[in-house]
PDB file of C-alpha atoms in Angstrom:
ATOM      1  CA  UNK A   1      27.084  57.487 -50.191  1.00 64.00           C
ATOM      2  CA  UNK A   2      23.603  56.929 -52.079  1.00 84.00           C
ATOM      3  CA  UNK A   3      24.255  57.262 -55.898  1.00 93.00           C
ATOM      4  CA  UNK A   4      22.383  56.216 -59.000  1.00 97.00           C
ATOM      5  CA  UNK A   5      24.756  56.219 -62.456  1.00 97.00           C
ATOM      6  CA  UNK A   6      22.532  56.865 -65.292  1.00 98.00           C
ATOM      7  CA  UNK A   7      22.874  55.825 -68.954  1.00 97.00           C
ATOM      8  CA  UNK A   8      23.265  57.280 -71.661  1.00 97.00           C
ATOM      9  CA  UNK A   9      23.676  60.798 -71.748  1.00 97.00           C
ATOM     10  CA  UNK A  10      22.210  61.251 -74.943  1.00 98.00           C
ATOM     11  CA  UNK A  11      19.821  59.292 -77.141  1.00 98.00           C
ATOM     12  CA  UNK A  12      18.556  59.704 -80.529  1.00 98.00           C
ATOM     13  CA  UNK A  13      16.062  57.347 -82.381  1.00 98.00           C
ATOM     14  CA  UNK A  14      13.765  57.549 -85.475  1.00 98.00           C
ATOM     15  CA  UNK A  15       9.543  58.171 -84.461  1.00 97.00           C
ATOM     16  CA  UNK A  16       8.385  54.936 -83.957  1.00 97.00           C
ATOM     17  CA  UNK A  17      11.912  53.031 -82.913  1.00 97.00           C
ATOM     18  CA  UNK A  18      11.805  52.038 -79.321  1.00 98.00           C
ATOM     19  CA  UNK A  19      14.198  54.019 -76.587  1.00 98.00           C
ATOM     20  CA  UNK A  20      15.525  51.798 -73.488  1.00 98.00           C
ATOM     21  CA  UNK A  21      17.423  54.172 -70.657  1.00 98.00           C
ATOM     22  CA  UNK A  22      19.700  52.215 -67.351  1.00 98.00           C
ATOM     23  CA  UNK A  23      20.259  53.084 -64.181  1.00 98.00           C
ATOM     24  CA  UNK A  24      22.067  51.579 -61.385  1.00 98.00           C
ATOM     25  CA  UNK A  25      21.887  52.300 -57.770  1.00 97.00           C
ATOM     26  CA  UNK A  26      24.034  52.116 -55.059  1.00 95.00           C
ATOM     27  CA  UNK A  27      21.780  52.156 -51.818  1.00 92.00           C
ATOM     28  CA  UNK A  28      20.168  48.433 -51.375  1.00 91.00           C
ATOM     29  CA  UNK A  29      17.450  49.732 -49.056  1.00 91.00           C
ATOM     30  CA  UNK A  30      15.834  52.102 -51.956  1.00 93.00           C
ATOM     31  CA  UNK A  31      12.283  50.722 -52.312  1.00 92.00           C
ATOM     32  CA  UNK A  32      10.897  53.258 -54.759  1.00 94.00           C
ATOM     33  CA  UNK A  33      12.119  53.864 -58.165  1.00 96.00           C
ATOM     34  CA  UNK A  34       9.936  56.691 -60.036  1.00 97.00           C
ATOM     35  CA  UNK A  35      10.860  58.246 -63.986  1.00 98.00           C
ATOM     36  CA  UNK A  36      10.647  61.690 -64.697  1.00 98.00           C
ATOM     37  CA  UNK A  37      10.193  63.912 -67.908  1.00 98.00           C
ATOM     38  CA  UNK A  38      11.368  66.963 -68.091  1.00 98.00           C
ATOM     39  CA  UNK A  39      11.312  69.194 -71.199  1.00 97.00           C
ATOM     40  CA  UNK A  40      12.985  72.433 -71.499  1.00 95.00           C
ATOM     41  CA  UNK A  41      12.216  75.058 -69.327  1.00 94.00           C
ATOM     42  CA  UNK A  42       9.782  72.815 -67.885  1.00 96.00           C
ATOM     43  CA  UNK A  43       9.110  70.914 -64.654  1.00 97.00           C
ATOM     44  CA  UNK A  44      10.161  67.484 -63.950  1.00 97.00           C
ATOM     45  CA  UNK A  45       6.717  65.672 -64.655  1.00 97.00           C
ATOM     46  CA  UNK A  46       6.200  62.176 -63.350  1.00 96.00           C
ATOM     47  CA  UNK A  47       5.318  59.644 -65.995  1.00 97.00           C
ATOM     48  CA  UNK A  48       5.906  55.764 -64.193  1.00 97.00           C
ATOM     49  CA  UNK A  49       7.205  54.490 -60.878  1.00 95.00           C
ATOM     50  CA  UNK A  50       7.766  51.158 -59.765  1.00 94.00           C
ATOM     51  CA  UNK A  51       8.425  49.699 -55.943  1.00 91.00           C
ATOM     52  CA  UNK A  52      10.459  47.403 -54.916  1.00 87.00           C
ATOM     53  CA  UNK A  53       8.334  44.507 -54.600  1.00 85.00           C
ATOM     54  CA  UNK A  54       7.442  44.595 -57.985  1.00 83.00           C
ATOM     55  CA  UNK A  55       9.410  43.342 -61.111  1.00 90.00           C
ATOM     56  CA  UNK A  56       7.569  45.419 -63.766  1.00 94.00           C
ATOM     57  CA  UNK A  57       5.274  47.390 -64.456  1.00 93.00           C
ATOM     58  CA  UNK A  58       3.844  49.057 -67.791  1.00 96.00           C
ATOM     59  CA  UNK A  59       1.441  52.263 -68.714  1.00 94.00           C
ATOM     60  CA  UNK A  60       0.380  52.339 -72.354  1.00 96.00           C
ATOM     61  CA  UNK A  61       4.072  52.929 -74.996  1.00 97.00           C
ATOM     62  CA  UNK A  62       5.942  52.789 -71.190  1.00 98.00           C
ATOM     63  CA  UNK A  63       7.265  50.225 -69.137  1.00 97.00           C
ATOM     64  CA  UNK A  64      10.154  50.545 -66.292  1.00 98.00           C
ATOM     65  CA  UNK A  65      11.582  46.964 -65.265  1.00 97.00           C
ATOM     66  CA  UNK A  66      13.206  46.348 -61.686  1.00 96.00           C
ATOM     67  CA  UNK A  67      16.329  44.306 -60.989  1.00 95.00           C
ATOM     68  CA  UNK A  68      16.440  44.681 -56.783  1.00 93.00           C
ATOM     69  CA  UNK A  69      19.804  41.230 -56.784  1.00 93.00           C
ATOM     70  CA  UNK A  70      21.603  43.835 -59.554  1.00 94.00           C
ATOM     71  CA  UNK A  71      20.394  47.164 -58.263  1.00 95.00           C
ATOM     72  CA  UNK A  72      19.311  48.070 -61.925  1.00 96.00           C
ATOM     73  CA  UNK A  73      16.342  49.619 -63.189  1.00 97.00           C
ATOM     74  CA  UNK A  74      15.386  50.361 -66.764  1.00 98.00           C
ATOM     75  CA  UNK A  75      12.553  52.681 -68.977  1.00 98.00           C
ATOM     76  CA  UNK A  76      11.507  51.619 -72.032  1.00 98.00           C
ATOM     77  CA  UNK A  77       9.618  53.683 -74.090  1.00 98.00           C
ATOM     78  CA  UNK A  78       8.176  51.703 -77.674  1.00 97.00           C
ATOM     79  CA  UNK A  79       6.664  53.369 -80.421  1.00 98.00           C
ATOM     80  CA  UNK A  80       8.509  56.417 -79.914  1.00 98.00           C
ATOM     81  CA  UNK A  81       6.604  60.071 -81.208  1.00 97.00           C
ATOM     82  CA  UNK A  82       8.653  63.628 -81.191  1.00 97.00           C
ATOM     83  CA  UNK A  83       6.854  64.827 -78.377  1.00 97.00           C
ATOM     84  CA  UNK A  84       8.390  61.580 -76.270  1.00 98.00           C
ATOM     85  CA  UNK A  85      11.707  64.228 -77.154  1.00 98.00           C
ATOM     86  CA  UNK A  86      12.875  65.243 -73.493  1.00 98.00           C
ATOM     87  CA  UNK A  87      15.598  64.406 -70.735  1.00 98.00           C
ATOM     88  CA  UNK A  88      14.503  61.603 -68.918  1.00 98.00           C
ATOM     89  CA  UNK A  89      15.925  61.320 -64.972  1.00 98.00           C
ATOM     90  CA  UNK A  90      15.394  58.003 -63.047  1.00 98.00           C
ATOM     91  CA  UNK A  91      15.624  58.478 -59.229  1.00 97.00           C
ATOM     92  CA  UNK A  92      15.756  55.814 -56.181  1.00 96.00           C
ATOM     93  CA  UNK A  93      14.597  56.648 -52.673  1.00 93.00           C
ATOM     94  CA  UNK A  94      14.059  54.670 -49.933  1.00 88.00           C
ATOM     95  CA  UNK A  95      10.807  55.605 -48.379  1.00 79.00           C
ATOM     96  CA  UNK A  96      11.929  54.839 -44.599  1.00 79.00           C
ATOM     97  CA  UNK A  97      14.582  58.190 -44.610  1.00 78.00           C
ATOM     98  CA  UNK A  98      12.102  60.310 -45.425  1.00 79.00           C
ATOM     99  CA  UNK A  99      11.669  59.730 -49.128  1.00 83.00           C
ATOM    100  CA  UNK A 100      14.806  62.173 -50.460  1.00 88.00           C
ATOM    101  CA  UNK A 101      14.782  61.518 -54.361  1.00 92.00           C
ATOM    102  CA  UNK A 102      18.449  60.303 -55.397  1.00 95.00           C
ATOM    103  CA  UNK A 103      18.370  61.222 -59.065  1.00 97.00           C
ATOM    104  CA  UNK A 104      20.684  59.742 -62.074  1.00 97.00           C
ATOM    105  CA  UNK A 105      22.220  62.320 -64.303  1.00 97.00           C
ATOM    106  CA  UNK A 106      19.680  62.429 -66.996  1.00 98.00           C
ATOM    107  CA  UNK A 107      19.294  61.053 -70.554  1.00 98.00           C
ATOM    108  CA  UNK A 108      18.256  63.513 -73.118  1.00 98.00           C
ATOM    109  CA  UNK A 109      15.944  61.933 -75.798  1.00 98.00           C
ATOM    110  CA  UNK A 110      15.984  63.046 -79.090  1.00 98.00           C
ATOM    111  CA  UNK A 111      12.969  61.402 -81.385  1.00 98.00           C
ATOM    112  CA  UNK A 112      13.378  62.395 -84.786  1.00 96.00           C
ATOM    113  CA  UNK A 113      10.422  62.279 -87.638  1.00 93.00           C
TER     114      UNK A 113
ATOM    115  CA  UNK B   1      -6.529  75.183 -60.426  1.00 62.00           C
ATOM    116  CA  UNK B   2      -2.064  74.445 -60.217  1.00 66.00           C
ATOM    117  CA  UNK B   3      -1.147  71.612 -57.932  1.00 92.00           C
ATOM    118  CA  UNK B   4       2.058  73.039 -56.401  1.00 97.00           C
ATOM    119  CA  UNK B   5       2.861  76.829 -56.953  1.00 96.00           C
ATOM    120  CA  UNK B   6       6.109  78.867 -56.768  1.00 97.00           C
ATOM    121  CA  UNK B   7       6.578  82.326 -56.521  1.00 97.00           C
ATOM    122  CA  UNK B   8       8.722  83.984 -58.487  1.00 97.00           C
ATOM    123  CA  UNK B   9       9.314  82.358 -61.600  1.00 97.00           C
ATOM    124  CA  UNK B  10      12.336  84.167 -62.174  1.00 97.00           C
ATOM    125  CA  UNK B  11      14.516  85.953 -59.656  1.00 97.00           C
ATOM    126  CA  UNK B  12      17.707  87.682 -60.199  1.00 97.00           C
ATOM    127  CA  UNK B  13      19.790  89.457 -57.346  1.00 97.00           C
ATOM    128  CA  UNK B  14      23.191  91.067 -57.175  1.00 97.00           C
ATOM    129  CA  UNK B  15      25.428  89.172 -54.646  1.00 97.00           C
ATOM    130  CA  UNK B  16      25.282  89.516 -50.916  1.00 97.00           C
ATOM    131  CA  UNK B  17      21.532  90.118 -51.222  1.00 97.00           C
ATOM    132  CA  UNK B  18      18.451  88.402 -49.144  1.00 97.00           C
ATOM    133  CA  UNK B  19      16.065  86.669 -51.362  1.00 97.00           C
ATOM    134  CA  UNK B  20      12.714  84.189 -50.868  1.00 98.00           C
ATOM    135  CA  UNK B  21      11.016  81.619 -52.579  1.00 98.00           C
ATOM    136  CA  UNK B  22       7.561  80.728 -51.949  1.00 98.00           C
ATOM    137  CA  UNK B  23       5.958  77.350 -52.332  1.00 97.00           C
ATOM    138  CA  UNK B  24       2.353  76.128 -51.661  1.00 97.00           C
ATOM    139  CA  UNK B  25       0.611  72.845 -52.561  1.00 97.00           C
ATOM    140  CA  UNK B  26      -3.467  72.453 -52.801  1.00 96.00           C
ATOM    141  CA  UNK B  27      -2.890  68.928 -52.991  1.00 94.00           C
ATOM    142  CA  UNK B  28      -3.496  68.163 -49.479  1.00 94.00           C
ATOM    143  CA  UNK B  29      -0.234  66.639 -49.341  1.00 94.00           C
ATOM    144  CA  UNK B  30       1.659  66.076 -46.311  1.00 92.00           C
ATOM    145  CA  UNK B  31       5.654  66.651 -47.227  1.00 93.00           C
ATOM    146  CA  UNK B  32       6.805  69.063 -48.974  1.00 95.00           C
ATOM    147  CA  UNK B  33      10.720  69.439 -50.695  1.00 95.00           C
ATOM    148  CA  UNK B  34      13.153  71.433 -52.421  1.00 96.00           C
ATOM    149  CA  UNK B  35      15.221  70.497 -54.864  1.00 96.00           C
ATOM    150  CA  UNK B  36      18.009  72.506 -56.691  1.00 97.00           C
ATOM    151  CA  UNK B  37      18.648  71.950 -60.323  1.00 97.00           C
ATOM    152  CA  UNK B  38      22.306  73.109 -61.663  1.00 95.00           C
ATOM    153  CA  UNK B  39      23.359  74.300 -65.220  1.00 93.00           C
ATOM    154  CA  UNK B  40      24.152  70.865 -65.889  1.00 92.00           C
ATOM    155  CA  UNK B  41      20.484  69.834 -65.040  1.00 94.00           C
ATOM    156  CA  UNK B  42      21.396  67.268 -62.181  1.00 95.00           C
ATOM    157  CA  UNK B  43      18.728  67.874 -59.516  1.00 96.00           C
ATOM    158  CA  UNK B  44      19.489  67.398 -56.003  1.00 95.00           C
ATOM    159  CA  UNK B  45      17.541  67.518 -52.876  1.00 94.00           C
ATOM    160  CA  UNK B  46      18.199  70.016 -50.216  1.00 95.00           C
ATOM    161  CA  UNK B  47      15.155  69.894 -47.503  1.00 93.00           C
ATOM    162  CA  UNK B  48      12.492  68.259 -46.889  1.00 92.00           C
ATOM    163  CA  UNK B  49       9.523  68.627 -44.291  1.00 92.00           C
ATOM    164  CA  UNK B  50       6.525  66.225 -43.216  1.00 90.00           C
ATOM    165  CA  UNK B  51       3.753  68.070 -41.003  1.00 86.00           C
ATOM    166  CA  UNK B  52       5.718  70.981 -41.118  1.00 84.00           C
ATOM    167  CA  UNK B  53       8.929  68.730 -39.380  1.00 89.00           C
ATOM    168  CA  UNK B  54      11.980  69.309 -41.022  1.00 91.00           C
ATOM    169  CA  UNK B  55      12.877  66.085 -41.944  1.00 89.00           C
ATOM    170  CA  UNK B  56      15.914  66.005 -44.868  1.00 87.00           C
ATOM    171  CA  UNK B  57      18.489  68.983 -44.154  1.00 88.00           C
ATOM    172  CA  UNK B  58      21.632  67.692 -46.737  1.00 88.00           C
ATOM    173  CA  UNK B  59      24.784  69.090 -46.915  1.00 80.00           C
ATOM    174  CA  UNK B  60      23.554  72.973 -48.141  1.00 89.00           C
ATOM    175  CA  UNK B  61      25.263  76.135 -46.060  1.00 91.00           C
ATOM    176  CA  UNK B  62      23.624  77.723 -43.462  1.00 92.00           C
ATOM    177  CA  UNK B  63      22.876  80.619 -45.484  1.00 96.00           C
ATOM    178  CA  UNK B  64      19.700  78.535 -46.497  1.00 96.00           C
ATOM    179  CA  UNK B  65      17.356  78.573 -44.713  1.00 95.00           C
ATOM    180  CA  UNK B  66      13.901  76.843 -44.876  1.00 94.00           C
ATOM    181  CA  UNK B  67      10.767  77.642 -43.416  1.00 94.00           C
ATOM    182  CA  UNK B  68       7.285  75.681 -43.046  1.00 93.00           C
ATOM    183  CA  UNK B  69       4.413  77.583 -41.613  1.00 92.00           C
ATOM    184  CA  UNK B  70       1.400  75.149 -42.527  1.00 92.00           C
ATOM    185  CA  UNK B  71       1.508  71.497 -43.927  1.00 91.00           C
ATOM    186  CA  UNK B  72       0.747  73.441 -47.483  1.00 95.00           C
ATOM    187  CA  UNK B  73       3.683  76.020 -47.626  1.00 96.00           C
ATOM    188  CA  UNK B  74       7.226  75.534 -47.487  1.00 96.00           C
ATOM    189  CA  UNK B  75       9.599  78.797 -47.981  1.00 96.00           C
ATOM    190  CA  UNK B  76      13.215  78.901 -48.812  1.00 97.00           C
ATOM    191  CA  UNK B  77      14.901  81.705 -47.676  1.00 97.00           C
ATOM    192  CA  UNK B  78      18.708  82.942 -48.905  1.00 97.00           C
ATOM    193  CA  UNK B  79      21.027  84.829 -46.937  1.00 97.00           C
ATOM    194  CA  UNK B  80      24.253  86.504 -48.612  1.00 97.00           C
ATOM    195  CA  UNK B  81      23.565  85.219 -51.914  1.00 97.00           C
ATOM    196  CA  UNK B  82      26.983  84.199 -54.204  1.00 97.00           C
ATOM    197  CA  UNK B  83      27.268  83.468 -57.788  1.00 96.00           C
ATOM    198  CA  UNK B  84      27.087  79.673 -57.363  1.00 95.00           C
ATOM    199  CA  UNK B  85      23.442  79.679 -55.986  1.00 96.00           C
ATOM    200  CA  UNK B  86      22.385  80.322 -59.786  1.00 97.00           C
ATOM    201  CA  UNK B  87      20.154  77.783 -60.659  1.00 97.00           C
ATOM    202  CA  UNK B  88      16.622  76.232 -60.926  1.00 98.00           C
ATOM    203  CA  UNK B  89      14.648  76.040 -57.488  1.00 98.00           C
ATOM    204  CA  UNK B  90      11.710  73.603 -57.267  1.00 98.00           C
ATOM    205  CA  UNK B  91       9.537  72.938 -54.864  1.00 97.00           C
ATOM    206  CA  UNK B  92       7.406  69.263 -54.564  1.00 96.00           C
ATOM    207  CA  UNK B  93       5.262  67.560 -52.426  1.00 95.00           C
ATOM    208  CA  UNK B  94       4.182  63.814 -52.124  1.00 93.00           C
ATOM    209  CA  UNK B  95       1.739  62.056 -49.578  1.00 91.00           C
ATOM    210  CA  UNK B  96       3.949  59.760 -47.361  1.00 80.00           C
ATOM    211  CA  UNK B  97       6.878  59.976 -49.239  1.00 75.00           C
ATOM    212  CA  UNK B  98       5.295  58.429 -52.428  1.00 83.00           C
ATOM    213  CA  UNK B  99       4.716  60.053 -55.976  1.00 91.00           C
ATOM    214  CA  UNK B 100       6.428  63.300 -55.618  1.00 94.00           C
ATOM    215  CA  UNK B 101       4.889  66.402 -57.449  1.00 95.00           C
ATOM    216  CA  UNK B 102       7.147  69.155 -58.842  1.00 97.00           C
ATOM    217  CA  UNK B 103       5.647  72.949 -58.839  1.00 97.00           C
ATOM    218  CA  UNK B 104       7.213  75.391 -62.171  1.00 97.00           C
ATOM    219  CA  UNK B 105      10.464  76.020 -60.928  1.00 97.00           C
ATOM    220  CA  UNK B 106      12.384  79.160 -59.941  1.00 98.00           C
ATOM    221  CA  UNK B 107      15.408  80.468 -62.034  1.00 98.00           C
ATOM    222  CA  UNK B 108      17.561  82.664 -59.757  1.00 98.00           C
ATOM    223  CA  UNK B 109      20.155  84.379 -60.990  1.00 98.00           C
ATOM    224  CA  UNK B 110      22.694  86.000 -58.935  1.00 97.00           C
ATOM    225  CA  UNK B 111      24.994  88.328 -60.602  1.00 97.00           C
TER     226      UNK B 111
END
């Protein structure tokens, strides 16, 4: 079935360090490949997405990169700050079966000052 | 002004009892989800509905039950509530199956 390993579990850098989070996924007709934050008690929040017909794509400290021949994904956050603290979930979905989110397990990011 | 909106933010229920969830968007999106999020935070999708069309049903018992009444409220209803339907509900909504919007969450706890 549709599955998407995340990695790591955990992940602790110093403020200002750079943080890079995998994920692999299973299904080779996902087409859409969003990032979410979530901190505690909070929602997931949205923060980057990238399709399939793109190889990379960057917003400000944040850039996700697309492997569609290895089925891997990646975030990478530079310049890290302790409010970028958080678990991070990366999620595939392909848009023709409705658009179900498949998400990876979750990386919780610990930036410390 | 709160994109998507669930009601209650916390529930908790003795087993065996009925219990509802309430979602609405004001993003004039056209599918809505829900998502369940374990103790172990891994979040997994249980329905999903475009145009008020159930579209996603995954494996989740019949004792769920979903219901959309407009293109800007889906409802999750729970029959004979057990101790492993504890967890975090959310509710989201995207516009053709895009960018996918998450409301506040609802912690039911069944005890």
């Amino acid at each position: 079935g549709e599955n998407v390993e995340q990695h790591p579990s955990t992940l602790s850098v110093q403020e200002g360090d750079s943080a890079v989070i995998k994920c692999t996924y299973s299904d080779s007709a996902s087409n859409y490949f969003p990032w979410y934050k979530q901190e505690l008690g909070k929602r997931p929040q949205l923060i980057i997405d990238i399709r399939s017909n793109v190889g990379e794509k960057k917003d400000q400290r944040i850039a996700v990169t697309l492997n569609k021949t290895a089925k891997h994904f990646s975030l990478h956050i530079t310049e890290t700050q302790p409010e970028d603290s958080a678990v991070y979930f990366c999620a595939a979905s392909n848009r023709n079966q409705g658009g179900k989110l498949i998400f990876g397990q979750g990386t919780e990011l610990s930036v410390k000052p | 002004d709160t994109a998507v909106s669930q009601t209650p933010k916390y529930l908790v229920t003795q087993m065996g009892n009925d219990k509802s969830i309430k979602c609405e968007q004001n993003l004039g999106h056209d599918t809505m989800y829900w998502y369940k999020q374990d103790s172990k935070k891994f979040l997994k999708i249980m329905f999903s509905y475009n145009n008020k069309e159930l579209i996603i049903n995954e494996t989740v018992p019949n004792r769920f039950s979903p219901k959309s009444p407009d293109k800007a409220h889906l409802n999750l209803h729970i029959n004979s509530l057990e101790l492993g339907d504890s967890a975090v509900y959310f509710c989201a909504s995207s516009q053709s199956t895009y960018e996918q919007y998450f409301g506040p969450g609802t912690r039911l706890t069944v005890t």
